[in-house]
CSV table of C-alpha atoms in Angstrom, one decimal:
chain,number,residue,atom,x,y,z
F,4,UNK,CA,147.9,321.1,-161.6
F,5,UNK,CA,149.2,320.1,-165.5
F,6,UNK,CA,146.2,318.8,-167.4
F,7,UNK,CA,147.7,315.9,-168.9
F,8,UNK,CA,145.5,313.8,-171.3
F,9,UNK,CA,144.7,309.9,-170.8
F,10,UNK,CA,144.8,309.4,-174.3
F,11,UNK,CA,147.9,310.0,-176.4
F,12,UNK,CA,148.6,311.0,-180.2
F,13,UNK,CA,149.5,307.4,-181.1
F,14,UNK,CA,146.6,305.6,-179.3
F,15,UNK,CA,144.1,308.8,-181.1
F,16,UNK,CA,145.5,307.7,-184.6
F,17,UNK,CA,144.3,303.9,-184.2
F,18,UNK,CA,140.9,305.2,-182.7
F,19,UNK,CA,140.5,306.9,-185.6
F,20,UNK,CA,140.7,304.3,-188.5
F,21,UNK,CA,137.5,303.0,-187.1
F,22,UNK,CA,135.9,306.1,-185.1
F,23,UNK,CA,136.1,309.2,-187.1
F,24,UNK,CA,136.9,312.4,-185.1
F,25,UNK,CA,134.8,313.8,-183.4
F,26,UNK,CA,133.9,311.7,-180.3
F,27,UNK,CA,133.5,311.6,-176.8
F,28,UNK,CA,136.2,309.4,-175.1
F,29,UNK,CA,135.7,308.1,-171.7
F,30,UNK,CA,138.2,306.3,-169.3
F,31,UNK,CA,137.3,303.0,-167.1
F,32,UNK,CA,140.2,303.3,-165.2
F,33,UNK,CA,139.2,306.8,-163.9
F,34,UNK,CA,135.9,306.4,-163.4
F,35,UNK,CA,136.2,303.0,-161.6
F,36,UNK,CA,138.8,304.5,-159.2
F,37,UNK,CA,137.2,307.8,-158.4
F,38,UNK,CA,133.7,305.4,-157.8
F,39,UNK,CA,135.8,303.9,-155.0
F,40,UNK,CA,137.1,306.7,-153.6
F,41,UNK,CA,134.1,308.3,-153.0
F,42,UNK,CA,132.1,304.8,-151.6
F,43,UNK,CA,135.4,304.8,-149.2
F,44,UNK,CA,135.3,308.8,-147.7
F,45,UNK,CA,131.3,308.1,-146.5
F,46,UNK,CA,131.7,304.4,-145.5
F,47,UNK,CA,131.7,305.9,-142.1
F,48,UNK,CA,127.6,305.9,-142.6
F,49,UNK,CA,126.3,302.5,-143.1
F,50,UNK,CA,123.4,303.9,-145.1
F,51,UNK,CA,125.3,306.5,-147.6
F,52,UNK,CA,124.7,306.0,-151.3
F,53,UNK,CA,125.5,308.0,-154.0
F,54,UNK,CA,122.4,308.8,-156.9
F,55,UNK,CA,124.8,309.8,-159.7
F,56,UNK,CA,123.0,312.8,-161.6
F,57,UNK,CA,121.8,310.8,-164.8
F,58,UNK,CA,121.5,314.1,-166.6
F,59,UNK,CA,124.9,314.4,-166.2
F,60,UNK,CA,126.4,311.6,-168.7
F,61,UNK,CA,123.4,309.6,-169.3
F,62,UNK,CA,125.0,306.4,-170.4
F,63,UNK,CA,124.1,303.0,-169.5
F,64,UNK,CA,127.5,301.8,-169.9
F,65,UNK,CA,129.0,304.1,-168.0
F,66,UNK,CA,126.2,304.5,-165.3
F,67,UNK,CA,126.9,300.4,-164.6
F,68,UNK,CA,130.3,300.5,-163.7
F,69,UNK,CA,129.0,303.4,-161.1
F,70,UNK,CA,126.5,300.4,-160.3
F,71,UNK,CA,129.0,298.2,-159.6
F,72,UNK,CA,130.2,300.7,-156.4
F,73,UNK,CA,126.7,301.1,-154.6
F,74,UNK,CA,125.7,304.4,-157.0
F,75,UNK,CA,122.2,304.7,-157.7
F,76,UNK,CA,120.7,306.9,-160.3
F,77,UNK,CA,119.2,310.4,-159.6
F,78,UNK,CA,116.6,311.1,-162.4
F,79,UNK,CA,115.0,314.3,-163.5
F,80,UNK,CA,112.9,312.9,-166.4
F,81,UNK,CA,110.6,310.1,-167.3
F,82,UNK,CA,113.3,309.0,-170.0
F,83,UNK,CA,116.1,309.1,-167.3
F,84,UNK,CA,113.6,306.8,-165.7
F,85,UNK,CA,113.0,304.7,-168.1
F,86,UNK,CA,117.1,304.3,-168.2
F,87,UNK,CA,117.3,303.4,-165.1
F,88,UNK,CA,114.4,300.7,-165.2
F,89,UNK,CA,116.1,299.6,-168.3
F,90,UNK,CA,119.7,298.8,-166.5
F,91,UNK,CA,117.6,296.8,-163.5
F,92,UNK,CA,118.0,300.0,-161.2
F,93,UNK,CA,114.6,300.5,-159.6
F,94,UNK,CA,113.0,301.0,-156.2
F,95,UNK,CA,114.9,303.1,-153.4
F,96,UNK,CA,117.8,302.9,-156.0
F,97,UNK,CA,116.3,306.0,-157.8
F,98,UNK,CA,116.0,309.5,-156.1
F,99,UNK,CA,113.8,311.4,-158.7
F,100,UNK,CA,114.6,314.9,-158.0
F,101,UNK,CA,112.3,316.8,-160.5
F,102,UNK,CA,110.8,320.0,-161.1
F,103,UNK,CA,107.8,321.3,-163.2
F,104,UNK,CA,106.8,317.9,-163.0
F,105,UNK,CA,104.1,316.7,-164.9
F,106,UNK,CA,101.4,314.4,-163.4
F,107,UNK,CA,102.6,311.5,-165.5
F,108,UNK,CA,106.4,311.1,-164.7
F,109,UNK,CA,105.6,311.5,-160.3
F,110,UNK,CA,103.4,308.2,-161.7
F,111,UNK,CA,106.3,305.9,-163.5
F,112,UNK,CA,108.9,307.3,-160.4
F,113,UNK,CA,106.4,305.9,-157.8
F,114,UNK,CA,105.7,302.7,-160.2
F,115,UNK,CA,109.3,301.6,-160.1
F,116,UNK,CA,109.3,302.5,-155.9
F,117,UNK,CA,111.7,305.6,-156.5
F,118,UNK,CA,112.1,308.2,-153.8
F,119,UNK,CA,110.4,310.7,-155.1
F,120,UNK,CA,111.7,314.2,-154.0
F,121,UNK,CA,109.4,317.0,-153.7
F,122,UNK,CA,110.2,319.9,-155.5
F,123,UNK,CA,107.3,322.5,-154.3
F,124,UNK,CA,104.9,322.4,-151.1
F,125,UNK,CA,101.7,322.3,-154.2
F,126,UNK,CA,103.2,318.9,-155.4
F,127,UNK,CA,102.0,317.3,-152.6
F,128,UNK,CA,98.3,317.8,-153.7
F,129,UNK,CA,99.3,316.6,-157.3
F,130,UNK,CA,101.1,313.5,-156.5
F,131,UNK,CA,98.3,312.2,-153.6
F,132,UNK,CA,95.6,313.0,-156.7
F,133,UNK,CA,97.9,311.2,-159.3
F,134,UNK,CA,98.6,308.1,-157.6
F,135,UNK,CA,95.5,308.1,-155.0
F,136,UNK,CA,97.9,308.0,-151.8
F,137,UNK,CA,101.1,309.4,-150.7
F,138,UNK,CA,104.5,306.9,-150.8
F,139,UNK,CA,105.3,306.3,-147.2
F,140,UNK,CA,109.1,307.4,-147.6
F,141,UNK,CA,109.3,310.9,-149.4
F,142,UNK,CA,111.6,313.9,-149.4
F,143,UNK,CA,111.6,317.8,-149.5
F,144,UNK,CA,114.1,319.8,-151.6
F,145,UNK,CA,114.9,322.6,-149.5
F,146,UNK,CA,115.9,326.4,-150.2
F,147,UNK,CA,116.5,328.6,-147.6
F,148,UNK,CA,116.7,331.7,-150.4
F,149,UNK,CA,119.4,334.5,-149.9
F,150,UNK,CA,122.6,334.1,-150.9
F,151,UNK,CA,125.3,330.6,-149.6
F,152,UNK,CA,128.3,331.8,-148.7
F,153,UNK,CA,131.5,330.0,-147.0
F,154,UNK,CA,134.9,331.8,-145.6
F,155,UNK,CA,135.8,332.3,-149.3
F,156,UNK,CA,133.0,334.2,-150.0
F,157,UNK,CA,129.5,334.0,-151.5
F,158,UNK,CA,129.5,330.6,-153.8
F,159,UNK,CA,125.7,331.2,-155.0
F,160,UNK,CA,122.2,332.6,-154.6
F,161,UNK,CA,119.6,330.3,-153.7
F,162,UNK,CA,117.3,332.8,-153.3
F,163,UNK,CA,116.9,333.7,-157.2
F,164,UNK,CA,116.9,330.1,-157.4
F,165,UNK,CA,113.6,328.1,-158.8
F,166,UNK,CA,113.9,325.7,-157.2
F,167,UNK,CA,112.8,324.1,-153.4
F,168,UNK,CA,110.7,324.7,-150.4
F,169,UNK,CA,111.2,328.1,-148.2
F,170,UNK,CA,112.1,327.2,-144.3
F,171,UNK,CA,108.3,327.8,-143.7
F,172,UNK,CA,106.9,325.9,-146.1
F,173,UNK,CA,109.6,322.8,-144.7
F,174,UNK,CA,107.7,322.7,-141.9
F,175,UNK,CA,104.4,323.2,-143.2
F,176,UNK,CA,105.1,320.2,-145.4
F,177,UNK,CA,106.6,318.1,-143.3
F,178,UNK,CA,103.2,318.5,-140.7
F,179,UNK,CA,100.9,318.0,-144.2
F,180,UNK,CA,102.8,314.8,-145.3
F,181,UNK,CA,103.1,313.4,-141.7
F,182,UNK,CA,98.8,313.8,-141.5
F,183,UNK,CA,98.5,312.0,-144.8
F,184,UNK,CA,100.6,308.8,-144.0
F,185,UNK,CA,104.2,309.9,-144.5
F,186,UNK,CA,106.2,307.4,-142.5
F,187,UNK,CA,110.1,308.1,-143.4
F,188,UNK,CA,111.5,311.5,-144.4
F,189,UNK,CA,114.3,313.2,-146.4
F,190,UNK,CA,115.5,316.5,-146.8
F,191,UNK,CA,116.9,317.5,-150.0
F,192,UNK,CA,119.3,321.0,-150.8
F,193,UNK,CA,121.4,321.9,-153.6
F,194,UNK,CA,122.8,325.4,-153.0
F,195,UNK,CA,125.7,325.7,-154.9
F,196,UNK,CA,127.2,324.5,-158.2
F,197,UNK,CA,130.8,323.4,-159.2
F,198,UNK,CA,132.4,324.3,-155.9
F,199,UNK,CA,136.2,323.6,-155.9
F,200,UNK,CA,136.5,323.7,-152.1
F,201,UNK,CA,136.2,321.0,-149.2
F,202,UNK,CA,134.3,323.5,-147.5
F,203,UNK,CA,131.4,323.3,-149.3
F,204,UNK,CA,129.8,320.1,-148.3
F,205,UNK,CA,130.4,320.2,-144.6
F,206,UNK,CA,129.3,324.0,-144.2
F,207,UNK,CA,126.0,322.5,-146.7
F,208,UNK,CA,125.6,319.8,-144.3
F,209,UNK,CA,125.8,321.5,-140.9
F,210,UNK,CA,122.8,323.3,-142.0
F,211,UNK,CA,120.9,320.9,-143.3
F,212,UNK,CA,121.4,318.9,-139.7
F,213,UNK,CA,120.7,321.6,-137.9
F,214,UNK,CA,117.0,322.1,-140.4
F,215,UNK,CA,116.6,318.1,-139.4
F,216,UNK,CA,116.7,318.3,-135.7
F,217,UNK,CA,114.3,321.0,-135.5
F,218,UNK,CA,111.9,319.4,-138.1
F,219,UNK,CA,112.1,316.2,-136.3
F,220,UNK,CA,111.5,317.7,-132.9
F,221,UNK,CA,108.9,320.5,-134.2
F,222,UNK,CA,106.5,317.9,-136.7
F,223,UNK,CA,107.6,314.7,-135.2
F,224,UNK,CA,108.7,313.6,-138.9
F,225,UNK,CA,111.1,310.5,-138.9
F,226,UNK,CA,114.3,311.7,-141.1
F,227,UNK,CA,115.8,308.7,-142.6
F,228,UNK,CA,118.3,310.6,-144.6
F,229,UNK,CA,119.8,314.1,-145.9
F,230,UNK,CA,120.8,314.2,-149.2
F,231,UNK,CA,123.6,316.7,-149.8
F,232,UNK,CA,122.7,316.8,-153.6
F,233,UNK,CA,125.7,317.7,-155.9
F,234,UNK,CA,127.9,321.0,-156.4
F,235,UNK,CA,131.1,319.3,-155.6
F,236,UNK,CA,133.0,320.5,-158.5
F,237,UNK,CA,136.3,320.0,-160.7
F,238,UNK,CA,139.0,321.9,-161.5
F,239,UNK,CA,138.3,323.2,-165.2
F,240,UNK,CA,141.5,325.5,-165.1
F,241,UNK,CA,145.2,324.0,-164.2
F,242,UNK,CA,145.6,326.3,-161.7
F,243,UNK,CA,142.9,325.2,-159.5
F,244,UNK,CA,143.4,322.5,-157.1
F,245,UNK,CA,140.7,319.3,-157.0
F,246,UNK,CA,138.8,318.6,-154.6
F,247,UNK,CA,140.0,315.9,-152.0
F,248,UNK,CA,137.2,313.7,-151.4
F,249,UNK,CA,138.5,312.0,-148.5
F,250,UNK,CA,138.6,315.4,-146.7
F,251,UNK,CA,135.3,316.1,-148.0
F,252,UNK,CA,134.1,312.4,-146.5
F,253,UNK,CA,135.4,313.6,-143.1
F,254,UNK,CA,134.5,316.8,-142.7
F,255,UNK,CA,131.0,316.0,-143.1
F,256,UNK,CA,131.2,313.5,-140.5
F,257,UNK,CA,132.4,315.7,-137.9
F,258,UNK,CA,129.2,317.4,-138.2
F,259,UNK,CA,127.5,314.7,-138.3
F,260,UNK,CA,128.8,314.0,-135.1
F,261,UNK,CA,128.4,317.3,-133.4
F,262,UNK,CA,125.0,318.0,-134.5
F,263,UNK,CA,123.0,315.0,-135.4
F,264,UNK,CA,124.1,312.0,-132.8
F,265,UNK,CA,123.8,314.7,-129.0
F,266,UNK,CA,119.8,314.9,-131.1
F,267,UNK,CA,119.6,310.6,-130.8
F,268,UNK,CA,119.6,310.8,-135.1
F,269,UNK,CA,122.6,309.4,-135.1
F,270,UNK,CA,120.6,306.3,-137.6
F,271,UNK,CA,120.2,309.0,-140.6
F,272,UNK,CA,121.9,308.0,-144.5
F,273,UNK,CA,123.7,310.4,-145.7
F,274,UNK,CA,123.5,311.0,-149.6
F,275,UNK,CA,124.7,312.3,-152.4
F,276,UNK,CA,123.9,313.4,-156.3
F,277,UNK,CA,127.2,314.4,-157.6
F,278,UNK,CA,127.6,314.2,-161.5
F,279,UNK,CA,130.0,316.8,-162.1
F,280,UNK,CA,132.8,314.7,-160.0
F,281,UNK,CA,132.0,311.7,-160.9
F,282,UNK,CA,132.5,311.6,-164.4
F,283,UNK,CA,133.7,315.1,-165.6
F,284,UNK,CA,137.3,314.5,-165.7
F,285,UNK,CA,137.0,311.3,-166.9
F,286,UNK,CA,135.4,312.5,-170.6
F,287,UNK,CA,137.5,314.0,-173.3
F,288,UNK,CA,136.2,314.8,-176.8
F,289,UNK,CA,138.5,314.6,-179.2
F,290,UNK,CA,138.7,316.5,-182.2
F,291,UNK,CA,140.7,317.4,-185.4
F,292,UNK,CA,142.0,321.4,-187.2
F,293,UNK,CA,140.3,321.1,-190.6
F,294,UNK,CA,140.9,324.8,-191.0
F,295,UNK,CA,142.6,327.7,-190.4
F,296,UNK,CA,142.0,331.2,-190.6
F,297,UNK,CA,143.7,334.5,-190.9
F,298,UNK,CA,141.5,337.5,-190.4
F,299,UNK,CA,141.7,339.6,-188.0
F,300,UNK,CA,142.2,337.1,-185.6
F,301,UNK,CA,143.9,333.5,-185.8
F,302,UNK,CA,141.0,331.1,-186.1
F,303,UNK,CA,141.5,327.2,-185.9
F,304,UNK,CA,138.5,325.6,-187.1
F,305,UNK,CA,137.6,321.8,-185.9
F,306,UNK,CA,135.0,318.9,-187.0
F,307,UNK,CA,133.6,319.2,-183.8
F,308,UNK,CA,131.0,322.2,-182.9
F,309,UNK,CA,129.1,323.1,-179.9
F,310,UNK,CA,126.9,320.6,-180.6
F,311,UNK,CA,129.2,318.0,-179.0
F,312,UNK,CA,130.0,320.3,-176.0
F,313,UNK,CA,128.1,323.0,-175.7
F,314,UNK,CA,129.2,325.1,-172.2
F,315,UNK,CA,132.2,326.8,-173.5
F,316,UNK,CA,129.2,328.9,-176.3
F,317,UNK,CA,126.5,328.5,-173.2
F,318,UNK,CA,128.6,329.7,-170.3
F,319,UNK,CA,131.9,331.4,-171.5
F,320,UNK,CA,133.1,328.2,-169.4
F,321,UNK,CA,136.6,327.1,-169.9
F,322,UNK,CA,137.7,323.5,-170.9
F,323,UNK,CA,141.5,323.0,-170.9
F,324,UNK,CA,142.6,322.0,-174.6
F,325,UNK,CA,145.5,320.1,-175.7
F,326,UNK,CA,147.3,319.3,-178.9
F,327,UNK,CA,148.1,315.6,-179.0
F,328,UNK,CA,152.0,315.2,-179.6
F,329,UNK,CA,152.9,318.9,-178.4
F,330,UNK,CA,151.9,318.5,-175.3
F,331,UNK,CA,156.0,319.8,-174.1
F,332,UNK,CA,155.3,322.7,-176.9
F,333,UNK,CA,155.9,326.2,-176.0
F,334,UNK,CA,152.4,327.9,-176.2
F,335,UNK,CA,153.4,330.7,-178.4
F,336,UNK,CA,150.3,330.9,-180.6
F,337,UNK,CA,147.3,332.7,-179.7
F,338,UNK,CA,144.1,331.4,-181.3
F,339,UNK,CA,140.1,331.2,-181.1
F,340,UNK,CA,139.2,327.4,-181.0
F,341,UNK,CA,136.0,327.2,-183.1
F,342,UNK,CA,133.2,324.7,-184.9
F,343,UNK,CA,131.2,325.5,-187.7
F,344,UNK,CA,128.0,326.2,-186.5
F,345,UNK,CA,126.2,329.4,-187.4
F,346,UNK,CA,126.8,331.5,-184.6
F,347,UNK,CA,129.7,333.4,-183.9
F,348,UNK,CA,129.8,332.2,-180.0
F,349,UNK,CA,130.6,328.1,-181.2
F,350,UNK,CA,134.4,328.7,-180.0
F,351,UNK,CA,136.1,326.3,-177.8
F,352,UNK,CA,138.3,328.3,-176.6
F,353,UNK,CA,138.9,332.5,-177.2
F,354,UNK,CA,142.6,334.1,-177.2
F,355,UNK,CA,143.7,331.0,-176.2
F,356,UNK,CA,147.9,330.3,-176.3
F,357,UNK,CA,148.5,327.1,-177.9
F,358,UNK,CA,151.3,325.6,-179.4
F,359,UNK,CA,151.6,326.5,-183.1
F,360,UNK,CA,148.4,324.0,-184.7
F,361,UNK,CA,148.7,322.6,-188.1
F,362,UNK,CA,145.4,321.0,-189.8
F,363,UNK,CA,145.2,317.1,-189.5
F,364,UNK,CA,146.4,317.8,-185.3
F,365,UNK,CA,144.4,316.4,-182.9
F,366,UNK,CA,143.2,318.1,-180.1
F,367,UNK,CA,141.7,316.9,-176.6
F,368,UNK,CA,139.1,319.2,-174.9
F,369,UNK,CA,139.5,318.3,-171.2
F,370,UNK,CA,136.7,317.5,-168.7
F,371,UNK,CA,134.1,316.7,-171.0
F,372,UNK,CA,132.9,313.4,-169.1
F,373,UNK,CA,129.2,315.6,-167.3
F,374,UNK,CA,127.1,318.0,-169.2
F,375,UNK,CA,129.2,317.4,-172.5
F,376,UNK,CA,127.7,315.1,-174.9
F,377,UNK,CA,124.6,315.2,-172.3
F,378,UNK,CA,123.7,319.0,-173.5
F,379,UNK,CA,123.8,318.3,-177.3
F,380,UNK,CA,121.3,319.5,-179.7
F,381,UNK,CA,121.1,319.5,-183.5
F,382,UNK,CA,121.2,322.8,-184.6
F,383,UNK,CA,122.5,323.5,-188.6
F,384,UNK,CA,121.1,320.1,-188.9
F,385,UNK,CA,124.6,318.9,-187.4
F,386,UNK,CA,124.7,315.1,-186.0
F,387,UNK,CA,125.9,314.1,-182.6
F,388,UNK,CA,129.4,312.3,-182.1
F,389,UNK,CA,129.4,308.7,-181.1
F,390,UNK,CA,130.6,307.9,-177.2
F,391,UNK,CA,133.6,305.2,-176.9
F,392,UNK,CA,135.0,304.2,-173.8
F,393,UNK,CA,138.6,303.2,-173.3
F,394,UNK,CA,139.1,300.4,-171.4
F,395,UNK,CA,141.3,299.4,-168.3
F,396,UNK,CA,143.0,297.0,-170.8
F,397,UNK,CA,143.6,299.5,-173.9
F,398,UNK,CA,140.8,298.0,-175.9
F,399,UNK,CA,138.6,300.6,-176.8
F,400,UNK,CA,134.5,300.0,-176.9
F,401,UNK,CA,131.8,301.7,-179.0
F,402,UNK,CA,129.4,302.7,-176.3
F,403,UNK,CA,126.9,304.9,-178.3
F,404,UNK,CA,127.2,305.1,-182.5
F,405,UNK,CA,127.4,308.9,-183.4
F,406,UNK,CA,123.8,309.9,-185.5
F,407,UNK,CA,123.1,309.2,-188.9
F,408,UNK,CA,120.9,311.7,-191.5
F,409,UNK,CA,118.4,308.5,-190.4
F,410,UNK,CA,118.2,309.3,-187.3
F,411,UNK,CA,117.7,313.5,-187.8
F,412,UNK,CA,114.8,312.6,-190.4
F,413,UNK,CA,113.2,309.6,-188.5
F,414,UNK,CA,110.8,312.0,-187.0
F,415,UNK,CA,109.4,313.8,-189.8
F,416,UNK,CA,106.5,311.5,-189.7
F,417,UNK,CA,105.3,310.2,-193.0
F,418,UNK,CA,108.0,311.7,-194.8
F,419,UNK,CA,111.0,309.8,-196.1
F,420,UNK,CA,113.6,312.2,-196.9
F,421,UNK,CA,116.4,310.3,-196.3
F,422,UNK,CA,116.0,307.5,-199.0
F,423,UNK,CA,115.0,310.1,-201.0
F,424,UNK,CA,118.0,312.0,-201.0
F,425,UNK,CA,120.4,309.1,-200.4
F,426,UNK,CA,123.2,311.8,-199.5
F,427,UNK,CA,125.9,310.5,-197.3
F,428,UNK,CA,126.3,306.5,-199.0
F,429,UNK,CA,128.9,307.6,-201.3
């Protein structure tokens, strides 16, 4: 599959006489048609929502237009929280999957009526001490350790995973919650992570059925829904194939079908959590060669840093790069892709065949749109880039400013370095 950029040379160069490079770009018309896609593959189930994964991209402006499709937000902090309350997203709207959760955030979930997902079988006893009685719909996040594998081999290990309940302590929890006034149920799994195969969710959800119709029958629990989590991945490389949704949609439903309807739960929501697919493609950060080097390799040296995308230096991942206005180039020139930052692993890309880059080019890293800006940090003291979305209409919209020397001082209490200085108002 060609990676082909939604944002071309001449439409970068307007960008730019207001938005200095770097930034994260982001496309409506994406987003808003991959939303629908995925509302239409599970309308077969009258109750399926999607929670997108907040840590993903956590963006009100973008997280809105999700909105505006049924998605609801899946939160792992009380700051995602607080996002979500902020946007008018509350109650059963919010799944807060958490872990190593402190007493206070299980509080603000269950204050704005958010389905709180149990990460471990002793959070039970903190959350009925913290708020003084259990929420009558809860869920369990469920591990059954080992390793997941599919026909294409083994895709993860749960079982050096931290995260989830053992198959015992399911049951065991299910009984505990049930005794304490635990009306409505969920079970929660997320074995796997960027999977580029329509297997994935169907063989997840065959055995998370399967768990359901024995911890129905053996603790009496009534499962509302199964929430299939995230993992459903996107094709980082242009040789890999994405993931069809629609086939996805489907072949969860024929296990649905075969293994929850003969058991009489034919009434239980599906869910999902995905964050990866529905936004990763749909982010670019664009960037510009300042430098070049000749040592004893070819360096190219952009404004932007790891900072601004941080996997590729995390990871080793691999994010597809392009240089705006040779996209038909022959890729002849072999180069490291690297930021300035003081550590020798901030490179984009390593031995990586380019067409021949000259400094003032403009480059697009692809597939930027979950865990890009999201993993940012301020290392070297270096500012994050500013979001802007790029509308169905052209128009392009400032969604978050990129950071100031303001805002990196702001919480040195009491000290007020940066009108001392005054750097940066030349």
């Amino acid at each position: 599959m060609k990676k082909i950029p939604f944002v071309t040379k001449e439409k970068v160069q307007d960008i730019v006489k207001e938005y200095p490079t770097p930034f994260h770009l982001y496309d409506e018309k994406g987003i808003r048609e991959n939303a629908k896609a995925v509302k239409e593959a599970f309308a077969w189930n009258p109750g399926f929502r999607e929670y997108f994964a907040v840590k993903a991209t956590p963006n009100p402006y973008l997280i809105k237009i999700l909105h505006e499709y049924g998605c609801g937000c899946d939160c792992s902090s009380l700051t995602e929280l607080m996002l979500s309350e902020a946007m008018g997203i509350a109650g059963e709207e919010i799944m807060f999957s958490s872990n190593d959760t402190p007493a206070q955030e299980y509080w603000y979930a269950a204050k704005l009526g958010a389905i709180i997902n149990l990460d471990d079988i002793t959070h039970i006893e903190l959350v009925e001490k913290t708020l003084g009685t259990l929420p009558e719909t809860m869920s369990c996040r469920y591990n059954p350790g080992g390793v997941f594998q599919m026909s294409n081999g083994i895709m993860d290990n749960p079982g050096d995973s931290k995260y989830g309940f053992t198959t015992q302590q399911m049951f065991e929890g299910f009984r505990i919650l049930k005794e304490k006034g635990v009306k409505r149920f969920g079970i929660h799994a997320f074995l796997a992570s960027n999977t580029v195969s329509n297997e994935y969710y169907p063989v997840l959800a065959k055995e998370l059925f399967e768990l359901a119709v024995k911890l129905e029958k053996e603790t009496g629990a009534d499962i509302k829904f199964i929430n299939l989590s995230g993992g459903v991945g996107i094709p980082y490389t242009p040789d890999q194939e994405p993931n069809d949704i629609y086939m996805i949609g489907e072949g969860v439903r024929k296990v649905y079908e075969e293994v929850l309807m003969p058991a009489g739960m034919g009434d239980v929501a599906i869910y999902t959590e995905m964050g990866r697919f529905m936004m990763g493609p749909y982010g670019q950060l664009v960037t510009r060669a300042i430098h070049e080097k000749h040592t004893h390799k070819e360096y190219i040296g952009v404004d932007a840093c790891a900072v601004d995308l941080m996997r590729p230096a995390m990871y080793g991942a691999y994010h597809h790069i392009t240089v705006l206005g040779k996209e038909e180039a022959v890729c002849g020139h072999k180069y490291d892709v690297v930021g300035s930052l003081c550590e020798n692993n901030d490179k984009f890309a390593v031995d990586r065949m380019l067409p021949e880059i000259e400094k003032g080019d403009y480059l697009v890293i692809h597939d930027t749109g979950a865990h890009g800006y999201a993993m940012g940090y301020n290392y070297n003291g270096k500012l994050k880039s500013a979001e802007l979305l790029l509308k169905e209409d052209g128009e392009v919209q400032l969604i978050r400013r990129a950071e100031t020397p303001e805002d990196y001082f702001a919480t040195f209490d009491g000290l007020d370095i940066y009108s001392k200085f005054r750097f940066g108002r030349r």
